[in-house]
Amino acid sequence: MNESSIVRRNDWSGRILFLLLTLFGLLMLAPLVYLTSTAFKPKAELFLFPPRFFVMNPTLLNFTDLLSVTESSLVPFSRYIFNSIIVAGSVVIGGIAIGSMAAYPLSKHKGMPFGRLIFKMIILALMFAPAVTQIPQYLVMTELGMMNTYWALILPGLASPIGLFLMKQFLDQIPDALLEAARIDGANEVHTFRKIIFPLLQPAVATYALFSFIAAWNDSWSASVFTTSDQMKTLPFAIMSISGGVNDIARAGAMAASSFLMIIPTLVVFIVTQRKVMETMAHSGIKG
Amino acid sequence: MKKLRLTVRTRSFVEGYFFISLWIAGFFLFMAVPLGRSIYYSFQELKMNTGRMTAEFVGLEHYRYAFTVDIDFMPILISTIKTVLIQVPLILIFAMFCALLLNKPMRGRLFFRGVYFLPVIVASGNSLKRLTEQGAATLPIFKQYDLYTIMLNYIPEQLLTPLLTMMDSLMIVMWGSGVQIIIFMAGLQSIPVSLYEAAKCDGATPWEVFWKITFPMMMPMILVSTLFTIVDSFTKVDNQMIKYNWTLMFNKLSFGYASAIGWIYFAFVFLVIFIVLFMFRNTSALAQERR
């Protein structure tokens, strides 16, 4: 009642506000709309220049194209989907476990030797251009004998500086008194972590889950470098290679359809985690 | 008594290290070791011969080459820094504007908040790259109706060209500001209402309230999102410099030189961040004085 009375009092300014927000909101929705409408465009519309925003004659041809392309691939396509799910799932779950465990002492064990140094290293690691480390990473991987295994695809994504930073900042907001109470009640460290820290960390965990899922799901680079056999490739790499990359004209339709389909899982994860993501962003203010 | 306390302390540290050890191991193996190696490689000439790498020490040759011989490097570096320096303030101003709008009480606020954050999910990484490649990220109006020549009649060229480059990156700016909007909204909500009430009693206009209360109180949030925006736009995939580094690394296979360039680039990013920190140290001190 209170809120509606405010709106009624400044009716015209409220309307202008609403209009501006809608206008910006529409522009914010633009990439999603563009991706969706491109997926339904017939060939003739795909290559229009300047590109048209909305589809004129929607068609499902791109999807049937994609289906026939996937059926002609050497390895059954379900294998790629399976690989992608395994890799993205392990990166998310493992990353959460390792990151939250590391965030706890960094935030709550004050005066730990090298604690500040480790935190500074994290900040520095956030600033590096990823291309710098990629070749040495490949060499480390070959030396460890992990080429063509799931390990090669999963392990580099686990110890993420972003995830640790996010969770550490979030933990800093949680009062120490809570932990002291638990310790007085005789909880050991593992118990404290499992029963108090981890449940309280949920918003940060959700945020990190979202970002690491997006990164792992869309990552075609590690599959192209760390694996050589077709059995081990992941979905984004498979799509890139079977549809001949961005510049292949004949398969452009299949490409558009696949990039639309690829974004659906990330959207689902976003909708599931949305509320908690907003909470964390408010606290720690950083993303991946 | 004293001895007991010490052992409790050390015990807690040991337990702390137990928790952190897995992350440290991963970090060293896949981040610190590769980083260290890339410094080492930047002083080497690396050649791929039948699947094996051979290295030859060349000292600072790569660094000298980058600044004196390579005709692509300096222009790309300068234009990258220029783009980032133009885009960062635009993103911050746009995010502040949106946060102020979204902070007003109204219907569907949660929905709008989700929508404004959506580009962070959809238009990131590869899909953003694809969008810009297809030309969907620039507004075609300016080219279509030849607005440039028309506007040239009214606005001097020195002003118009940077203005249009700004307009051109408008979509990128809007899609890149989701995280900053959330940070600013959190900041706005943390300002105590009593300050605004006091200002209203003293008869301050909304304009004055923004510059005297909201802006100074938001200073820490502004610093955080400035740093975040700088780091984010310097390491984005569609960044020119990153692309150049990528082609050197994977198309021309000159790993040593690419590593050297990566480190020079990092030095510049670090310099920019240092300057920003220095600037903000003065402003936040000023804000504190005023309070």
XYZ file of C-alpha atoms in Angstrom:
579
model
C 0.000 0.000 0.000
C 2.824 2.310 0.993
C 4.755 1.649 -2.184
C 1.799 2.198 -4.511
C 1.008 5.524 -2.844
C 4.556 6.706 -3.580
C 4.136 5.753 -7.201
C 0.801 7.556 -7.445
C 2.134 10.768 -5.944
C 4.959 11.217 -8.493
C 3.017 9.632 -11.265
C 4.744 11.272 -14.228
C 8.284 10.958 -12.891
C 7.557 7.353 -11.997
C 6.427 6.715 -15.527
C 9.517 8.280 -17.055
C 11.627 6.157 -14.728
C 9.772 3.044 -15.765
C 10.149 3.954 -19.440
C 13.906 4.533 -19.131
C 14.377 1.278 -17.257
C 12.379 -0.629 -19.849
C 14.373 0.950 -22.663
C 17.690 0.010 -21.089
C 16.290 -3.375 -20.147
C 15.370 -4.066 -23.764
C 18.911 -3.207 -24.846
C 20.214 -5.514 -22.133
C 18.039 -8.311 -23.458
C 19.308 -7.662 -26.986
C 22.130 -10.241 -27.094
C 19.795 -12.997 -25.938
C 17.098 -12.006 -28.430
C 19.659 -11.771 -31.208
C 21.063 -15.217 -30.451
C 17.570 -16.696 -30.360
C 16.319 -15.070 -33.533
C 19.531 -15.939 -35.375
C 18.984 -19.590 -34.542
C 15.655 -19.525 -36.400
C 16.842 -17.532 -39.418
C 16.840 -19.139 -42.880
C 20.118 -19.030 -44.835
C 19.132 -15.955 -46.816
C 18.638 -13.903 -43.678
C 21.776 -15.152 -41.936
C 24.054 -13.338 -44.344
C 22.190 -10.076 -44.631
C 24.328 -7.028 -44.070
C 23.750 -5.075 -41.915
C 22.416 -8.024 -39.902
C 18.716 -7.824 -39.182
C 17.753 -8.100 -35.572
C 14.547 -10.089 -35.795
C 13.836 -13.105 -37.901
C 11.386 -12.575 -40.778
C 10.606 -16.146 -41.841
C 11.387 -18.349 -38.865
C 12.429 -21.885 -39.738
C 13.555 -24.990 -37.895
C 15.927 -25.856 -40.727
C 19.008 -24.904 -38.702
C 18.137 -27.446 -36.037
C 17.579 -30.268 -38.522
C 20.871 -29.222 -40.147
C 22.581 -29.502 -36.798
C 21.032 -32.912 -36.229
C 22.248 -34.285 -39.546
C 25.716 -32.849 -38.931
C 25.876 -34.488 -35.523
C 24.718 -37.821 -36.919
C 27.540 -37.814 -39.462
C 30.275 -37.330 -36.849
C 32.671 -40.206 -36.139
C 32.146 -40.387 -32.408
C 28.508 -40.582 -31.246
C 27.425 -37.102 -30.270
C 26.159 -38.221 -26.882
C 29.786 -38.867 -25.992
C 30.586 -35.161 -26.329
C 27.583 -34.230 -24.246
C 28.622 -36.762 -21.613
C 32.188 -35.398 -21.586
C 30.990 -31.843 -21.234
C 28.674 -32.684 -18.367
C 31.397 -34.661 -16.557
C 33.975 -31.896 -16.983
C 31.714 -28.950 -16.142
C 30.159 -30.823 -13.222
C 33.516 -31.807 -11.737
C 34.956 -28.327 -12.172
C 31.980 -26.784 -10.386
C 31.774 -29.296 -7.527
C 35.531 -29.684 -7.038
C 36.106 -25.960 -7.335
C 33.505 -25.241 -4.683
C 34.995 -27.819 -2.305
C 38.604 -26.695 -2.739
C 37.815 -22.985 -2.842
C 35.573 -22.919 0.216
C 38.055 -24.988 2.212
C 40.838 -22.566 1.322
C 38.720 -19.486 1.995
C 37.991 -20.523 5.581
C 41.525 -20.260 7.058
C 42.389 -17.257 4.867
C 39.483 -15.339 6.332
C 39.173 -16.701 9.860
C 42.629 -17.887 10.968
C 44.088 -14.439 11.473
C 47.846 -14.077 11.711
C 48.533 -17.288 9.851
C 52.089 -17.163 8.474
C 52.064 -16.410 4.715
C 48.299 -15.814 4.849
C 48.616 -12.265 3.554
C 51.152 -13.348 0.958
C 48.770 -15.974 -0.389
C 45.992 -13.412 -0.628
C 48.250 -10.984 -2.507
C 49.153 -13.761 -4.925
C 45.469 -14.310 -5.620
C 44.958 -10.634 -6.429
C 47.965 -10.677 -8.766
C 46.779 -13.873 -10.441
C 43.477 -12.172 -11.272
C 45.262 -9.571 -13.400
C 47.123 -11.843 -15.763
C 46.235 -12.270 -19.388
C 45.271 -15.939 -19.673
C 47.293 -16.471 -22.862
C 50.564 -16.110 -20.952
C 50.109 -19.262 -18.908
C 48.566 -21.483 -21.535
C 51.657 -22.894 -23.216
C 53.514 -23.587 -19.949
C 50.288 -25.194 -18.691
C 50.349 -27.497 -21.677
C 53.942 -28.462 -20.935
C 53.165 -29.143 -17.278
C 50.288 -31.307 -18.422
C 52.458 -33.411 -20.723
C 55.098 -33.826 -18.021
C 52.460 -35.082 -15.598
C 51.287 -37.564 -18.228
C 47.738 -36.301 -18.066
C 47.188 -35.714 -21.758
C 43.947 -37.217 -23.056
C 42.459 -37.757 -19.627
C 39.584 -36.077 -17.837
C 42.137 -34.857 -15.297
C 43.681 -32.547 -17.882
C 40.321 -30.922 -18.523
C 39.248 -30.691 -14.893
C 42.316 -29.965 -12.726
C 43.360 -26.556 -14.134
C 39.872 -25.202 -13.433
C 39.808 -26.268 -9.793
C 42.178 -23.907 -7.992
C 40.538 -20.733 -9.192
C 41.726 -17.408 -7.758
C 38.351 -15.827 -8.532
C 36.433 -18.411 -6.547
C 38.721 -18.136 -3.555
C 38.611 -14.338 -3.642
C 34.816 -14.319 -3.822
C 34.352 -16.742 -0.960
C 37.015 -15.128 1.211
C 35.423 -11.691 0.836
C 32.038 -13.151 1.681
C 33.371 -14.969 4.744
C 34.867 -11.714 6.039
C 31.304 -10.484 6.604
C 30.468 -13.383 8.913
C 31.129 -12.466 12.573
C 33.937 -14.338 14.325
C 31.774 -14.725 17.432
C 29.805 -17.434 15.664
C 32.925 -19.542 15.251
C 34.076 -18.885 18.805
C 30.718 -20.115 20.061
C 31.120 -23.298 18.042
C 34.649 -23.843 19.382
C 33.521 -23.336 22.967
C 30.855 -25.935 22.372
C 33.649 -28.339 21.433
C 33.331 -28.450 17.655
C 36.572 -29.309 15.903
C 37.726 -27.526 12.760
C 36.258 -29.964 10.266
C 32.965 -29.877 12.099
C 32.952 -26.069 12.249
C 33.621 -25.910 8.558
C 30.905 -28.370 7.613
C 28.182 -27.190 9.971
C 28.751 -23.439 10.112
C 31.039 -22.061 7.422
C 29.767 -24.001 4.456
C 26.036 -23.399 5.039
C 26.694 -19.677 5.579
C 28.750 -19.513 2.398
C 25.842 -20.612 0.197
C 25.354 -17.309 -1.688
C 29.054 -17.107 -2.586
C 29.035 -20.769 -3.526
C 26.089 -20.204 -5.861
C 27.843 -17.268 -7.499
C 31.040 -19.166 -8.024
C 29.071 -22.159 -9.293
C 27.434 -19.942 -11.910
C 30.666 -18.367 -13.138
C 32.712 -21.527 -13.136
C 29.920 -23.389 -14.890
C 29.789 -20.763 -17.651
C 33.569 -20.827 -18.021
C 33.835 -24.623 -18.060
C 30.795 -25.146 -20.272
C 31.983 -22.740 -22.970
C 35.659 -23.650 -22.820
C 36.755 -25.156 -26.105
C 40.419 -24.303 -25.580
C 41.446 -26.968 -23.066
C 39.743 -29.707 -25.067
C 41.594 -28.611 -28.192
C 45.000 -28.507 -26.489
C 44.987 -31.097 -23.710
C 43.281 -33.871 -25.687
C 44.090 -35.336 -29.061
C 41.673 -38.253 -29.332
C 38.133 -37.622 -30.514
C 36.775 -39.623 -27.585
C 37.854 -36.943 -25.128
C 36.614 -33.793 -26.831
C 33.937 -31.656 -25.217
C 30.774 -30.168 -26.662
C 31.972 -26.644 -27.552
C 35.016 -28.003 -29.333
C 32.962 -30.607 -31.178
C 30.511 -27.968 -32.341
C 33.295 -25.638 -33.429
C 34.983 -28.367 -35.438
C 31.987 -30.082 -37.037
C 30.406 -26.822 -38.070
C 33.713 -25.684 -39.539
C 34.202 -22.624 -37.350
C 32.623 -19.211 -37.614
C 33.433 -18.600 -41.265
C 31.983 -21.760 -42.787
C 29.044 -20.601 -44.896
C 27.417 -23.968 -45.540
C 27.132 -24.793 -41.850
C 26.393 -21.303 -40.546
C 22.821 -22.320 -39.791
C 23.902 -25.300 -37.725
C 26.363 -23.005 -35.960
C 23.643 -20.496 -35.058
C 21.379 -23.255 -33.790
C 24.147 -24.783 -31.713
C 25.182 -21.499 -30.107
C 21.549 -21.009 -29.149
C 21.354 -24.500 -27.656
C 24.673 -24.052 -25.844
C 23.405 -21.016 -23.976
C 20.317 -22.766 -22.574
C 22.112 -24.687 -19.774
C 23.875 -21.512 -18.618
C 20.548 -19.689 -18.551
C 19.033 -22.462 -16.467
C 21.921 -22.265 -14.014
C 21.509 -18.490 -13.868
C 17.791 -18.714 -13.108
C 18.414 -21.300 -10.390
C 21.220 -19.353 -8.704
C 20.034 -15.807 -9.468
C 18.834 -14.648 -6.071
C 21.919 -15.861 -4.245
C 24.210 -14.410 -6.900
C 22.719 -10.962 -6.347
C 23.309 -11.328 -2.610
C 26.991 -12.166 -3.004
C 27.646 -9.526 -5.593
C 26.332 -7.063 -3.079
C 28.857 -8.266 -0.520
C 32.053 -8.868 -2.386
C 31.591 -7.106 -5.653
C 33.568 -9.093 -8.140
C 32.922 -11.684 -10.813
C 34.853 -14.100 -12.980
C 49.685 -21.089 30.423
C 51.691 -19.198 27.860
C 53.006 -22.389 26.356
C 49.532 -23.856 26.045
C 48.246 -20.811 24.172
C 51.133 -21.061 21.742
C 50.342 -24.658 20.935
C 46.692 -23.803 20.383
C 47.807 -21.091 17.983
C 50.167 -23.363 16.103
C 47.548 -26.068 16.037
C 45.063 -23.722 14.447
C 47.678 -22.750 11.862
C 48.402 -26.369 11.058
C 44.699 -26.981 10.649
C 44.469 -23.863 8.505
C 47.185 -25.157 6.227
C 45.433 -28.485 6.039
C 42.362 -26.727 4.682
C 44.260 -24.556 2.252
C 46.806 -27.121 1.033
C 44.718 -28.551 -1.816
C 44.105 -25.137 -3.303
C 47.763 -24.146 -2.942
C 48.863 -27.350 -4.679
C 46.524 -26.688 -7.592
C 47.497 -23.045 -7.746
C 51.196 -23.816 -7.871
C 50.886 -26.572 -10.417
C 48.629 -24.817 -12.910
C 49.144 -21.132 -12.188
C 52.377 -20.247 -10.355
C 54.634 -22.741 -12.120
C 53.336 -21.803 -15.599
C 53.706 -18.111 -14.725
C 57.253 -18.606 -13.540
C 58.050 -20.585 -16.622
C 56.635 -17.917 -18.888
C 59.060 -15.383 -17.372
C 61.852 -17.835 -18.065
C 60.616 -18.435 -21.617
C 60.442 -14.713 -22.300
C 64.261 -14.740 -22.206
C 64.472 -17.748 -24.536
C 63.939 -18.485 -28.172
C 61.717 -21.562 -28.256
C 61.407 -23.746 -31.327
C 59.091 -26.675 -31.875
C 61.061 -29.454 -33.625
C 59.181 -32.685 -34.308
C 57.166 -32.447 -31.134
C 60.067 -31.456 -28.865
C 60.863 -27.980 -27.653
C 64.334 -26.615 -27.952
C 65.294 -23.485 -26.049
C 68.077 -21.034 -26.653
C 68.904 -18.199 -24.280
C 68.533 -14.791 -25.905
C 68.421 -12.487 -22.872
C 66.381 -9.328 -23.282
C 66.217 -9.697 -27.063
C 62.417 -10.238 -27.112
C 61.783 -7.147 -25.030
C 64.040 -5.067 -27.258
C 62.336 -6.486 -30.341
C 58.874 -5.607 -29.026
C 59.696 -1.932 -28.558
C 62.052 -1.295 -31.466
C 61.358 -3.723 -34.320
C 57.794 -5.042 -34.066
C 55.637 -2.501 -35.907
C 52.359 -4.039 -34.671
C 53.037 -4.140 -30.968
C 53.148 -0.498 -29.899
C 50.063 0.672 -31.861
C 48.031 -2.252 -30.504
C 49.217 -1.620 -26.969
C 48.400 2.091 -27.183
C 45.003 1.571 -28.755
C 44.105 -1.123 -26.218
C 44.981 1.152 -23.336
C 43.077 4.002 -24.988
C 39.941 1.891 -25.486
C 40.045 0.681 -21.903
C 40.568 4.198 -20.568
C 37.576 5.457 -22.577
C 35.322 2.537 -21.728
C 35.992 2.302 -18.002
C 34.567 5.744 -17.078
C 31.621 5.187 -19.440
C 30.815 1.847 -17.848
C 31.066 3.360 -14.372
C 28.841 6.343 -15.218
C 26.250 4.150 -16.908
C 26.292 1.682 -14.017
C 25.892 4.501 -11.488
C 22.968 5.920 -13.463
C 21.246 2.527 -13.668
C 21.879 1.813 -10.004
C 20.289 5.147 -9.045
C 17.267 4.342 -11.200
C 16.944 0.784 -9.935
C 17.253 1.931 -6.339
C 13.932 3.823 -6.514
C 10.969 1.951 -5.054
C 8.792 0.568 -7.841
C 7.167 -2.533 -9.190
C 9.245 -5.273 -10.829
C 12.547 -4.139 -9.346
C 13.790 -7.671 -8.848
C 12.915 -8.529 -12.422
C 14.803 -5.515 -13.782
C 17.790 -6.359 -11.642
C 17.907 -9.830 -13.177
C 17.561 -8.443 -16.694
C 20.381 -5.935 -16.179
C 22.634 -8.722 -15.008
C 21.726 -11.018 -17.897
C 24.369 -9.767 -20.400
C 27.065 -10.861 -17.947
C 25.779 -14.389 -18.518
C 24.846 -14.281 -22.188
C 27.235 -11.826 -23.785
C 30.452 -13.046 -22.226
C 33.461 -14.806 -23.668
C 32.928 -16.552 -26.959
C 29.347 -15.544 -27.608
C 30.273 -11.872 -27.214
C 33.124 -12.444 -29.640
C 30.690 -13.940 -32.126
C 28.280 -11.043 -31.680
C 30.959 -8.443 -32.358
C 32.206 -10.425 -35.343
C 28.724 -10.363 -36.818
C 28.560 -6.636 -36.191
C 25.622 -6.922 -33.814
C 27.361 -5.031 -31.052
C 27.614 -1.709 -32.859
C 24.722 0.532 -33.705
C 24.318 0.548 -37.491
C 22.359 3.826 -37.541
C 25.449 5.968 -37.914
C 26.679 4.206 -40.993
C 23.269 3.614 -42.548
C 22.052 7.182 -42.630
C 25.452 8.767 -43.025
C 24.941 10.742 -39.842
C 28.654 11.452 -39.731
C 28.647 13.980 -42.559
C 25.426 15.570 -41.335
C 26.728 15.984 -37.819
C 30.018 17.312 -39.130
C 28.163 20.488 -40.072
C 27.308 21.192 -36.458
C 30.088 19.656 -34.403
C 33.834 20.164 -34.998
C 35.651 17.071 -36.156
C 38.027 16.855 -33.198
C 35.005 16.480 -30.936
C 32.897 14.335 -33.221
C 35.306 11.474 -33.870
C 35.882 10.517 -30.221
C 32.156 11.019 -29.605
C 31.269 8.557 -32.315
C 33.800 5.993 -31.141
C 32.135 6.264 -27.760
C 28.710 5.748 -29.315
C 30.083 2.819 -31.236
C 31.108 1.022 -28.079
C 27.851 1.900 -26.337
C 26.455 -1.616 -26.522
C 29.687 -3.065 -25.162
C 29.540 -0.539 -22.348
C 25.958 -1.423 -21.480
C 26.491 -5.152 -21.613
C 29.654 -4.860 -19.579
C 28.124 -3.042 -16.628
C 25.992 -5.734 -14.972
C 28.370 -6.470 -12.142
C 29.060 -2.793 -11.470
C 25.341 -2.015 -11.237
C 24.973 -4.642 -8.526
C 27.995 -3.290 -6.637
C 26.640 0.269 -6.774
C 23.158 -0.818 -5.679
C 24.650 -2.527 -2.665
C 26.570 0.663 -1.915
C 23.464 2.824 -2.238
C 21.575 0.614 0.174
C 24.340 0.806 2.766
C 24.091 4.624 3.100
C 22.122 5.427 6.282
C 18.725 7.051 5.647
C 19.306 9.548 8.455
C 21.916 11.344 6.335
C 19.362 11.957 3.603
C 16.768 13.087 6.138
C 19.220 15.559 7.650
C 20.047 16.929 4.206
C 16.332 17.318 3.422
C 15.782 19.237 6.662
C 18.601 21.585 5.690
C 16.861 22.176 2.361
C 19.346 20.492 0.031
C 18.306 19.900 -3.575
C 18.530 16.341 -5.011
C 21.543 17.478 -7.046
C 23.359 18.652 -3.920
C 22.344 15.512 -2.046
C 23.928 13.357 -4.739
C 27.256 15.191 -4.806
C 27.530 15.882 -1.068
C 26.204 12.612 0.366
C 25.723 9.808 -2.140
C 28.924 10.308 -4.105
C 31.384 10.600 -1.202
C 29.697 7.752 0.668
C 29.998 5.570 -2.429
C 33.744 6.166 -2.781
C 34.843 2.676 -1.588
C 32.315 1.015 -3.924
C 33.474 3.192 -6.800
C 37.064 2.154 -6.165
C 36.134 -1.533 -6.127
C 34.193 -1.363 -9.354
C 36.850 0.790 -11.039
C 39.484 -1.819 -10.284
C 37.169 -4.608 -11.325
C 36.290 -2.868 -14.606
C 39.926 -2.184 -15.430
C 41.046 -5.754 -14.792
C 38.023 -7.168 -16.582
C 38.420 -5.080 -19.728
C 42.183 -5.613 -19.872
C 41.802 -9.401 -19.781
C 38.642 -9.791 -21.896
C 38.758 -12.195 -24.842
C 37.778 -9.583 -27.418
C 40.591 -7.290 -26.295
C 42.967 -6.449 -29.186
C 46.110 -7.099 -27.210
C 44.898 -10.485 -25.972
C 44.014 -11.387 -29.555
C 47.484 -10.360 -30.751
C 49.131 -12.381 -28.017
C 46.931 -15.308 -29.010
C 47.922 -15.203 -32.678
C 51.606 -14.943 -31.757
C 51.237 -17.907 -29.465
C 49.158 -20.261 -31.571
C 49.428 -19.162 -35.188
C 53.031 -17.991 -35.353
C 54.173 -20.354 -32.575
C 56.713 -17.896 -31.202
C 56.193 -18.776 -27.550
C 59.174 -16.892 -26.200
C 58.175 -13.629 -27.828
C 54.511 -14.086 -26.884
C 55.517 -14.610 -23.238
C 57.617 -11.454 -23.295
C 54.688 -9.485 -24.711
C 52.372 -10.942 -22.095
C 54.658 -9.670 -19.365
C 55.073 -6.213 -20.892
C 51.290 -5.985 -21.145
C 50.917 -7.074 -17.547
C 53.388 -4.376 -16.491
C 51.228 -1.730 -18.197
C 48.019 -3.062 -16.618
C 49.727 -2.961 -13.261
C 50.872 0.614 -13.899
C 47.322 1.726 -14.745
C 45.976 0.076 -11.592
C 48.712 1.713 -9.535
C 47.839 5.161 -10.930
C 44.141 4.590 -10.196
C 44.924 3.552 -6.628
C 47.041 6.667 -6.216
C 44.263 8.924 -7.531
C 41.676 7.334 -5.279
C 43.890 7.659 -2.229
C 43.626 11.430 -2.570
C 39.892 11.518 -3.264
C 38.893 9.212 -0.453
C 41.016 11.247 1.963
C 39.105 14.293 0.737
C 35.788 12.539 1.255
C 36.818 11.634 4.767
C 37.688 15.230 5.569
C 34.321 16.394 4.349
C 32.455 13.892 6.473
